[in-house]
Short mmCIF file of C-alpha atoms in Angstrom, two decimals:
data_model
loop_
_atom_site.label_atom_id
_atom_site.label_comp_id
_atom_site.label_asym_id
_atom_site.label_seq_id
_atom_site.Cartn_x
_atom_site.Cartn_y
_atom_site.Cartn_z
CA UNK M 948 -189.42 258.89 -88.72
CA UNK M 949 -191.45 255.93 -87.52
CA UNK M 950 -189.24 253.55 -89.56
CA UNK M 951 -186.07 255.05 -88.09
CA UNK M 952 -187.30 254.40 -84.55
CA UNK M 953 -188.22 250.77 -85.20
CA UNK M 954 -186.21 248.28 -83.15
CA UNK M 955 -184.77 245.58 -85.39
CA UNK M 956 -183.94 241.90 -85.00
CA UNK M 957 -180.35 241.76 -86.28
CA UNK M 958 -178.38 238.56 -86.83
CA UNK M 959 -174.59 238.88 -87.15
CA UNK M 960 -172.82 235.84 -88.64
CA UNK M 961 -169.06 235.44 -88.30
CA UNK M 962 -166.39 232.73 -88.54
CA UNK M 963 -164.47 234.43 -85.75
CA UNK M 964 -165.58 235.27 -82.24
CA UNK M 965 -162.91 233.90 -79.96
CA UNK M 966 -159.80 236.09 -80.14
CA UNK M 967 -159.76 239.83 -79.56
CA UNK M 968 -156.48 240.30 -81.39
CA UNK M 969 -158.43 239.97 -84.63
CA UNK M 970 -159.92 243.02 -86.34
CA UNK M 971 -163.07 241.15 -87.37
CA UNK M 972 -163.79 240.18 -83.77
CA UNK M 973 -163.19 243.73 -82.54
CA UNK M 974 -165.53 245.12 -85.19
CA UNK M 975 -168.26 242.56 -84.44
CA UNK M 976 -168.04 243.15 -80.69
CA UNK M 977 -168.22 246.92 -81.03
CA UNK M 978 -171.15 246.67 -83.45
CA UNK M 979 -173.00 244.29 -81.13
CA UNK M 980 -172.44 246.55 -78.11
CA UNK M 981 -173.63 249.71 -79.82
CA UNK M 982 -176.65 248.20 -81.59
CA UNK M 983 -177.73 246.57 -78.34
CA UNK M 984 -177.34 249.88 -76.52
CA UNK M 985 -179.67 251.41 -79.12
CA UNK M 986 -182.33 248.89 -78.15
CA UNK M 987 -182.07 246.50 -81.10
CA UNK M 988 -182.39 242.74 -80.54
CA UNK M 989 -179.01 241.41 -81.73
CA UNK M 990 -177.82 237.82 -81.95
CA UNK M 991 -174.47 236.42 -83.10
CA UNK M 992 -174.11 233.10 -84.95
CA UNK M 993 -170.56 231.78 -85.09
CA UNK M 994 -168.38 228.66 -85.13
CA UNK M 995 -167.55 226.71 -81.97
CA UNK M 996 -163.94 225.82 -81.21
CA UNK M 997 -165.06 222.29 -80.30
CA UNK M 998 -167.33 219.52 -81.60
CA UNK M 999 -170.03 220.84 -79.27
CA UNK M 1000 -172.77 223.29 -80.31
CA UNK M 1001 -174.06 225.58 -77.60
CA UNK M 1002 -175.59 228.94 -76.85
CA UNK M 1003 -174.24 231.56 -74.45
CA UNK M 1004 -176.74 234.37 -74.08
CA UNK M 1005 -177.12 236.06 -77.49
CA UNK M 1006 -174.23 234.08 -79.05
CA UNK M 1007 -174.81 230.71 -80.74
CA UNK M 1008 -171.79 228.47 -81.43
CA UNK M 1009 -172.07 225.68 -84.01
CA UNK M 1010 -169.86 222.59 -83.69
CA UNK M 1011 -166.82 222.36 -85.95
CA UNK M 1012 -163.66 220.48 -86.89
CA UNK M 1013 -160.14 221.86 -87.25
CA UNK M 1014 -158.63 222.74 -90.63
CA UNK M 1015 -155.22 223.38 -89.07
CA UNK M 1016 -153.41 221.69 -91.98
CA UNK M 1017 -154.94 224.16 -94.43
CA UNK M 1018 -154.62 227.37 -92.40
CA UNK M 1019 -153.69 227.95 -88.74
CA UNK M 1020 -156.56 228.15 -86.23
CA UNK M 1021 -159.28 227.75 -88.89
CA UNK M 1022 -162.30 225.56 -88.14
CA UNK M 1023 -165.15 224.33 -90.35
CA UNK M 1024 -168.69 223.79 -89.06
CA UNK M 1025 -170.04 220.26 -89.42
CA UNK M 1026 -173.71 221.22 -89.26
CA UNK M 1027 -175.74 223.80 -91.14
CA UNK M 1028 -179.13 222.44 -89.99
CA UNK M 1029 -178.61 222.25 -86.24
CA UNK M 1030 -181.62 222.84 -83.99
CA UNK M 1031 -179.92 225.98 -82.64
CA UNK M 1032 -179.89 227.38 -86.19
CA UNK M 1033 -183.58 226.49 -86.48
CA UNK M 1034 -184.18 228.53 -83.32
CA UNK M 1035 -182.70 231.56 -85.09
CA UNK M 1036 -184.84 230.92 -88.17
CA UNK M 1037 -187.92 230.77 -85.94
CA UNK M 1038 -186.81 234.06 -84.34
CA UNK M 1039 -187.09 235.60 -87.86
CA UNK M 1040 -184.38 238.28 -88.06
CA UNK M 1041 -185.17 241.47 -89.97
CA UNK M 1042 -181.66 241.65 -91.41
CA UNK M 1043 -178.62 239.36 -91.56
CA UNK M 1044 -175.21 241.02 -91.32
CA UNK M 1045 -172.52 238.64 -92.56
CA UNK M 1046 -168.91 239.32 -91.53
CA UNK M 1047 -166.99 236.48 -93.22
CA UNK M 1048 -167.09 235.06 -96.73
CA UNK M 1049 -166.39 231.44 -95.91
CA UNK M 1050 -168.19 229.07 -93.54
CA UNK M 1051 -170.54 231.34 -91.61
CA UNK M 1052 -171.71 232.93 -94.86
CA UNK M 1053 -173.49 229.62 -95.47
CA UNK M 1054 -175.47 230.27 -92.29
CA UNK M 1055 -176.35 233.75 -93.53
CA UNK M 1056 -177.39 232.59 -97.00
CA UNK M 1057 -179.62 229.77 -95.72
CA UNK M 1058 -181.31 231.88 -93.05
CA UNK M 1059 -181.84 234.72 -95.54
CA UNK M 1060 -183.41 232.35 -98.08
CA UNK M 1061 -185.83 230.87 -95.54
CA UNK M 1062 -186.81 234.06 -93.71
CA UNK M 1063 -186.53 236.60 -96.51
CA UNK M 1064 -184.19 238.78 -94.41
CA UNK M 1065 -181.79 240.74 -96.65
CA UNK M 1066 -178.05 240.19 -96.29
CA UNK M 1067 -175.67 243.06 -95.58
CA UNK M 1068 -172.04 241.94 -95.82
CA UNK M 1069 -168.86 243.58 -94.52
CA UNK M 1070 -165.77 242.69 -96.55
CA UNK M 1071 -163.04 242.72 -93.92
CA UNK M 1072 -160.21 240.79 -95.57
CA UNK M 1073 -158.26 241.07 -98.82
CA UNK M 1074 -157.39 237.43 -99.41
CA UNK M 1075 -154.76 237.56 -102.14
CA UNK M 1076 -151.78 237.61 -99.78
CA UNK M 1077 -153.29 234.91 -97.56
CA UNK M 1078 -153.90 232.58 -100.51
CA UNK M 1079 -150.40 233.16 -101.86
CA UNK M 1080 -148.80 232.63 -98.43
CA UNK M 1081 -150.72 229.52 -97.40
CA UNK M 1082 -152.35 227.82 -100.39
CA UNK M 1083 -151.30 228.77 -103.93
CA UNK M 1084 -147.80 230.24 -104.55
CA UNK M 1085 -148.82 231.60 -107.97
CA UNK M 1086 -149.97 235.18 -107.40
CA UNK M 1087 -151.64 235.40 -110.81
CA UNK M 1088 -153.73 232.29 -110.18
CA UNK M 1089 -154.54 233.15 -106.58
CA UNK M 1090 -155.70 236.66 -107.56
CA UNK M 1091 -157.98 235.23 -110.26
CA UNK M 1092 -159.40 232.67 -107.85
CA UNK M 1093 -160.19 235.29 -105.18
CA UNK M 1094 -161.99 237.48 -107.73
CA UNK M 1095 -164.04 234.57 -109.08
CA UNK M 1096 -165.02 233.21 -105.66
CA UNK M 1097 -165.89 236.66 -104.30
CA UNK M 1098 -168.22 237.36 -107.23
CA UNK M 1099 -169.86 233.95 -106.96
CA UNK M 1100 -170.16 233.98 -103.19
CA UNK M 1101 -171.58 237.46 -102.70
CA UNK M 1102 -173.89 237.85 -105.68
CA UNK M 1103 -177.03 237.76 -103.49
CA UNK M 1104 -175.83 240.34 -100.97
CA UNK M 1105 -178.10 243.39 -100.85
CA UNK M 1106 -175.40 245.86 -99.77
CA UNK M 1107 -171.64 245.49 -99.27
CA UNK M 1108 -169.80 247.45 -96.58
CA UNK M 1109 -166.18 248.36 -97.25
CA UNK M 1110 -164.13 249.67 -94.29
CA UNK M 1111 -162.01 251.90 -96.57
CA UNK M 1112 -161.72 253.29 -100.09
CA UNK M 1113 -158.99 250.71 -100.64
CA UNK M 1114 -161.50 247.88 -100.14
CA UNK M 1115 -164.17 249.55 -102.29
CA UNK M 1116 -161.67 249.87 -105.14
CA UNK M 1117 -160.73 246.21 -104.76
CA UNK M 1118 -164.37 245.04 -104.77
CA UNK M 1119 -165.15 247.10 -107.85
CA UNK M 1120 -162.15 245.45 -109.50
CA UNK M 1121 -163.66 242.05 -108.68
CA UNK M 1122 -166.77 243.00 -110.66
CA UNK M 1123 -169.20 242.76 -107.75
CA UNK M 1124 -172.58 244.22 -108.64
CA UNK M 1125 -174.06 244.92 -105.19
CA UNK M 1126 -174.06 248.54 -103.96
CA UNK M 1127 -170.99 249.35 -101.85
CA UNK M 1128 -170.98 251.68 -98.83
CA UNK M 1129 -167.77 252.82 -97.12
CA UNK M 1130 -168.09 252.59 -93.33
CA UNK M 1131 -164.87 252.73 -91.27
CA UNK M 1132 -164.96 250.20 -88.42
CA UNK M 1133 -165.12 251.91 -85.07
CA UNK M 1134 -163.11 251.28 -81.93
CA UNK M 1135 -163.94 251.52 -78.26
CA UNK M 1136 -162.23 254.77 -77.36
CA UNK M 1137 -163.05 254.38 -73.67
CA UNK M 1138 -160.57 251.52 -73.28
CA UNK M 1139 -157.85 253.28 -75.23
CA UNK M 1140 -158.23 256.56 -73.35
CA UNK M 1141 -157.03 254.87 -70.18
CA UNK M 1142 -153.46 255.87 -69.39
CA UNK M 1143 -150.71 254.20 -67.40
CA UNK M 1144 -149.20 256.48 -64.79
CA UNK M 1145 -145.46 257.08 -65.39
CA UNK M 1146 -144.33 254.86 -62.52
CA UNK M 1147 -146.45 251.88 -63.62
CA UNK M 1148 -145.28 252.30 -67.20
CA UNK M 1149 -141.67 252.33 -66.06
CA UNK M 1150 -142.17 249.19 -63.97
CA UNK M 1151 -143.91 247.31 -66.79
CA UNK M 1152 -141.19 248.25 -69.26
CA UNK M 1153 -138.45 247.17 -66.87
CA UNK M 1154 -140.21 243.82 -66.30
CA UNK M 1155 -139.80 243.19 -70.04
CA UNK M 1156 -136.12 244.11 -69.99
CA UNK M 1157 -136.60 247.62 -71.36
CA UNK M 1158 -134.40 250.39 -69.98
CA UNK M 1159 -135.64 253.92 -69.36
CA UNK M 1160 -133.44 255.26 -72.16
CA UNK M 1161 -134.65 252.72 -74.74
CA UNK M 1162 -136.80 253.86 -77.67
CA UNK M 1163 -139.27 251.04 -78.20
CA UNK M 1164 -140.77 250.14 -81.57
CA UNK M 1165 -144.02 248.25 -81.05
CA UNK M 1166 -146.17 245.96 -83.17
CA UNK M 1167 -149.36 244.42 -81.81
CA UNK M 1168 -151.58 241.80 -83.43
CA UNK M 1169 -151.67 238.35 -84.92
CA UNK M 1170 -148.30 236.98 -86.01
CA UNK M 1171 -149.10 235.71 -89.52
CA UNK M 1172 -146.97 235.61 -92.65
CA UNK M 1173 -149.24 238.12 -94.37
CA UNK M 1174 -148.34 240.72 -91.70
CA UNK M 1175 -144.77 240.90 -93.07
CA UNK M 1176 -143.13 241.15 -89.65
CA UNK M 1177 -139.95 239.60 -91.00
CA UNK M 1178 -139.32 242.81 -92.92
CA UNK M 1179 -139.66 244.82 -89.71
CA UNK M 1180 -137.14 242.63 -87.88
CA UNK M 1181 -134.67 243.03 -90.75
CA UNK M 1182 -135.15 246.82 -90.77
CA UNK M 1183 -134.87 246.90 -86.99
CA UNK M 1184 -131.53 245.05 -87.20
CA UNK M 1185 -130.24 247.66 -89.64
CA UNK M 1186 -131.50 250.53 -87.50
CA UNK M 1187 -129.79 249.15 -84.38
CA UNK M 1188 -126.41 249.46 -86.07
CA UNK M 1189 -126.77 253.23 -85.66
CA UNK M 1190 -129.12 253.36 -82.65
CA UNK M 1191 -128.05 251.17 -79.76
CA UNK M 1192 -130.99 252.27 -77.59
CA UNK M 1193 -133.54 250.81 -80.00
CA UNK M 1194 -135.74 247.87 -78.91
CA UNK M 1195 -138.59 246.04 -80.67
CA UNK M 1196 -141.63 244.85 -78.68
CA UNK M 1197 -143.86 242.35 -80.52
CA UNK M 1198 -147.20 241.78 -78.78
CA UNK M 1199 -149.38 238.85 -79.86
CA UNK M 1200 -149.00 235.34 -81.18
CA UNK M 1201 -149.61 233.32 -84.32
CA UNK M 1202 -148.21 230.78 -86.79
CA UNK M 1203 -145.27 232.96 -87.86
CA UNK M 1204 -143.81 233.40 -84.37
CA UNK M 1205 -141.27 230.57 -84.55
CA UNK M 1206 -139.89 231.77 -87.88
CA UNK M 1207 -139.69 235.34 -86.58
CA UNK M 1208 -137.77 234.23 -83.51
CA UNK M 1209 -135.34 232.30 -85.74
CA UNK M 1210 -134.86 235.38 -87.92
CA UNK M 1211 -134.09 237.54 -84.88
CA UNK M 1212 -131.45 235.01 -83.77
CA UNK M 1213 -129.99 234.84 -87.27
CA UNK M 1214 -129.64 238.65 -87.35
CA UNK M 1215 -128.13 238.69 -83.84
CA UNK M 1216 -130.87 240.91 -82.41
CA UNK M 1217 -132.86 238.30 -80.45
CA UNK M 1218 -131.88 239.93 -77.13
CA UNK M 1219 -133.39 243.21 -78.39
CA UNK M 1220 -136.61 241.78 -79.92
CA UNK M 1221 -139.13 240.93 -77.19
CA UNK M 1222 -142.07 238.59 -77.89
CA UNK M 1223 -144.78 238.87 -75.23
CA UNK M 1224 -147.15 236.26 -76.67
CA UNK M 1225 -150.91 236.73 -76.30
CA UNK M 1226 -152.06 239.34 -73.79
CA UNK M 1227 -155.50 239.76 -72.17
CA UNK M 1228 -157.81 241.96 -74.27
CA UNK M 1229 -158.50 244.12 -71.20
CA UNK M 1230 -154.78 244.99 -71.01
CA UNK M 1231 -154.12 245.74 -74.68
CA UNK M 1232 -154.01 249.50 -74.08
CA UNK M 1233 -151.29 249.04 -71.46
CA UNK M 1234 -149.04 247.26 -73.97
CA UNK M 1235 -149.55 249.92 -76.63
CA UNK M 1236 -148.37 252.48 -74.09
CA UNK M 1237 -145.15 250.59 -73.38
CA UNK M 1238 -143.99 251.50 -76.88
CA UNK M 1239 -142.77 254.80 -78.26
CA UNK M 1240 -143.56 254.25 -81.98
CA UNK M 1241 -146.02 251.84 -83.61
CA UNK M 1242 -144.54 250.08 -86.64
CA UNK M 1243 -146.13 247.92 -89.35
CA UNK M 1244 -145.00 246.46 -92.67
CA UNK M 1245 -148.34 244.86 -93.58
CA UNK M 1246 -150.11 245.60 -96.86
CA UNK M 1247 -152.87 243.05 -96.24
CA UNK M 1248 -154.99 245.30 -94.00
CA UNK M 1249 -158.41 246.47 -95.10
CA UNK M 1250 -158.51 249.20 -92.48
CA UNK M 1251 -155.98 248.30 -89.83
CA UNK M 1252 -157.78 248.67 -86.51
CA UNK M 1253 -154.46 248.25 -84.72
CA UNK M 1254 -153.24 251.46 -86.38
CA UNK M 1255 -156.25 253.31 -84.98
CA UNK M 1256 -155.85 251.72 -81.56
CA UNK M 1257 -152.16 252.65 -81.50
CA UNK M 1258 -153.04 256.23 -82.41
CA UNK M 1259 -155.73 256.33 -79.71
CA UNK M 1260 -153.06 255.33 -77.19
CA UNK M 1261 -150.93 258.29 -78.26
CA UNK M 1262 -148.36 256.54 -80.46
CA UNK M 1263 -146.76 258.00 -83.57
CA UNK M 1264 -146.97 255.60 -86.54
CA UNK M 1265 -144.24 254.32 -88.87
CA UNK M 1266 -145.82 252.06 -91.49
CA UNK M 1267 -145.23 250.67 -94.94
CA UNK M 1268 -147.15 252.78 -97.46
CA UNK M 1269 -150.68 251.47 -97.95
CA UNK M 1270 -153.99 252.96 -99.05
CA UNK M 1271 -155.70 251.93 -95.81
CA UNK M 1272 -153.60 254.50 -93.94
CA UNK M 1273 -155.15 257.45 -95.77
CA UNK M 1274 -157.38 258.55 -92.87
CA UNK M 1275 -155.14 257.39 -90.01
CA UNK M 1276 -151.61 258.58 -90.76
CA UNK M 1277 -150.87 262.17 -91.71
CA UNK M 1278 -147.34 262.36 -93.02
CA UNK M 1279 -145.04 264.32 -90.75
CA UNK M 1280 -147.85 265.14 -88.32
CA UNK M 1281 -148.43 261.87 -86.50
CA UNK M 1282 -146.07 259.57 -88.35
CA UNK M 1283 -144.36 258.51 -91.55
CA UNK M 1284 -144.99 256.04 -94.34
CA UNK M 1285 -142.07 254.25 -95.97
CA UNK M 1286 -141.58 252.43 -99.27
CA UNK M 1287 -137.91 251.48 -98.89
CA UNK M 1288 -135.41 250.56 -96.18
CA UNK M 1289 -133.72 253.96 -96.59
CA UNK M 1290 -137.01 255.75 -95.87
CA UNK M 1291 -137.63 253.58 -92.81
CA UNK M 1292 -134.15 254.20 -91.42
CA UNK M 1293 -134.38 257.94 -92.10
CA UNK M 1294 -137.72 258.08 -90.26
CA UNK M 1295 -136.23 256.24 -87.27
CA UNK M 1296 -133.37 258.75 -87.11
CA UNK M 1297 -135.82 261.66 -87.30
CA UNK M 1298 -138.10 260.27 -84.60
CA UNK M 1299 -135.25 259.37 -82.22
CA UNK M 1300 -133.63 262.76 -82.55
CA UNK M 1301 -136.73 264.80 -81.75
CA UNK M 1302 -138.62 264.08 -78.49
CA UNK M 1303 -140.69 267.23 -78.99
CA UNK M 1304 -141.96 265.89 -82.32
CA UNK M 1305 -142.88 262.59 -80.67
CA UNK M 1306 -144.98 264.44 -78.08
CA UNK M 1307 -146.75 266.53 -80.73
CA UNK M 1308 -147.30 263.45 -82.90
CA UNK M 1309 -148.80 261.61 -79.93
CA UNK M 1310 -151.37 264.37 -79.43
CA UNK M 1311 -152.18 264.43 -83.17
CA UNK M 1312 -152.64 260.64 -83.19
CA UNK M 1313 -155.16 260.92 -80.35
CA UNK M 1314 -157.09 263.59 -82.26
CA UNK M 1315 -157.24 261.47 -85.42
CA UNK M 1316 -158.30 258.33 -83.54
CA UNK M 1317 -161.20 260.21 -81.96
CA UNK M 1318 -162.90 260.35 -85.37
CA UNK M 1319 -163.25 256.53 -85.35
CA UNK M 1320 -165.61 256.35 -82.38
CA UNK M 1321 -167.69 253.15 -82.42
CA UNK M 1322 -170.96 255.06 -81.90
CA UNK M 1323 -170.62 256.76 -85.30
CA UNK M 1324 -169.76 253.35 -86.80
CA UNK M 1325 -172.94 251.75 -85.45
CA UNK M 1326 -175.12 254.66 -86.59
CA UNK M 1327 -173.79 254.36 -90.14
CA UNK M 1328 -174.43 250.60 -90.20
CA UNK M 1329 -177.89 251.10 -88.72
CA UNK M 1330 -178.78 253.48 -91.54
CA UNK M 1331 -177.72 250.83 -94.07
CA UNK M 1332 -180.04 248.29 -92.43
CA UNK M 1333 -182.88 250.77 -92.72
CA UNK M 1334 -182.12 251.41 -96.38
CA UNK M 1335 -182.21 247.70 -97.35
CA UNK M 1336 -185.48 247.25 -95.46
#
């Protein structure tokens, strides 16, 4: 009991801590908030978006250079021995929780080696689709490279955290030897329990060119090639041939936006596909609630926090079949999975024709999302820290 009550020094290392449209950032922020609320001393070590290293409260940013030509918005640190890193070494963390396999993992490995703090690592991203999309077109070679690098990189990790069974299965397939614990990433339900009043919702929809009678498909998140949004625009174009009141609201930004806008023009649906660009993190829940159905064609998600957020905001889900949906989407109750264009179009017809189902599905989505509360997430991670210590 005494060990359970001990307050820990916890260092979280992450490549990403600048954009709240990213699932890694959301997970790190929620973990930081909850562990801090429990009384633990938590610091974050991440990569600066400039050539300047600095510290802002508990967050340390290490100077970096852009790798834009390799992958959009990626930066590489240019110092692993900065005096600010030495400050963290002198602080002597009890445990290091790494969140990214690339650059910031080097921070984690060096600090762990010097201080003796064990490394816990959360595997957020399945890289095969990213590597194929941006670096190596050969899927066979890219898959083999990801497996090899993952094994080599993470061999000294004490415990691996997988957000879903899908990720655990993938890591076991890589041949990783560290123990694996499944811990679903939590979300801040407080933010997503806020509701727009009907008048405000109507005004916000109209400001985006949405009519009261429109049924709005919504996707929210980073616009990257691995998210497969082109497929959704093509399916939307087909669906509009039978459903003239259908609109598609795409919230977020990213490297694929220009190509997606070109595709919408090519399919003659650009006036019905609305790109909002980036929105303030504090207003994300408002944008979810402007939609009627959340749609996704991605198979690159490890958990898909946007699915959970959409459900928490009372949206039915229509998503390409993927193992990460197992605990979020209950077929026919709060949404549908599809594996073909026919299944997608049939689901759209079903959803449009039945407002009563949409209301029931909205309530069911809220119930399911409630099981992903960030407090339970932090407690599960805390117990893993205690086990490795």
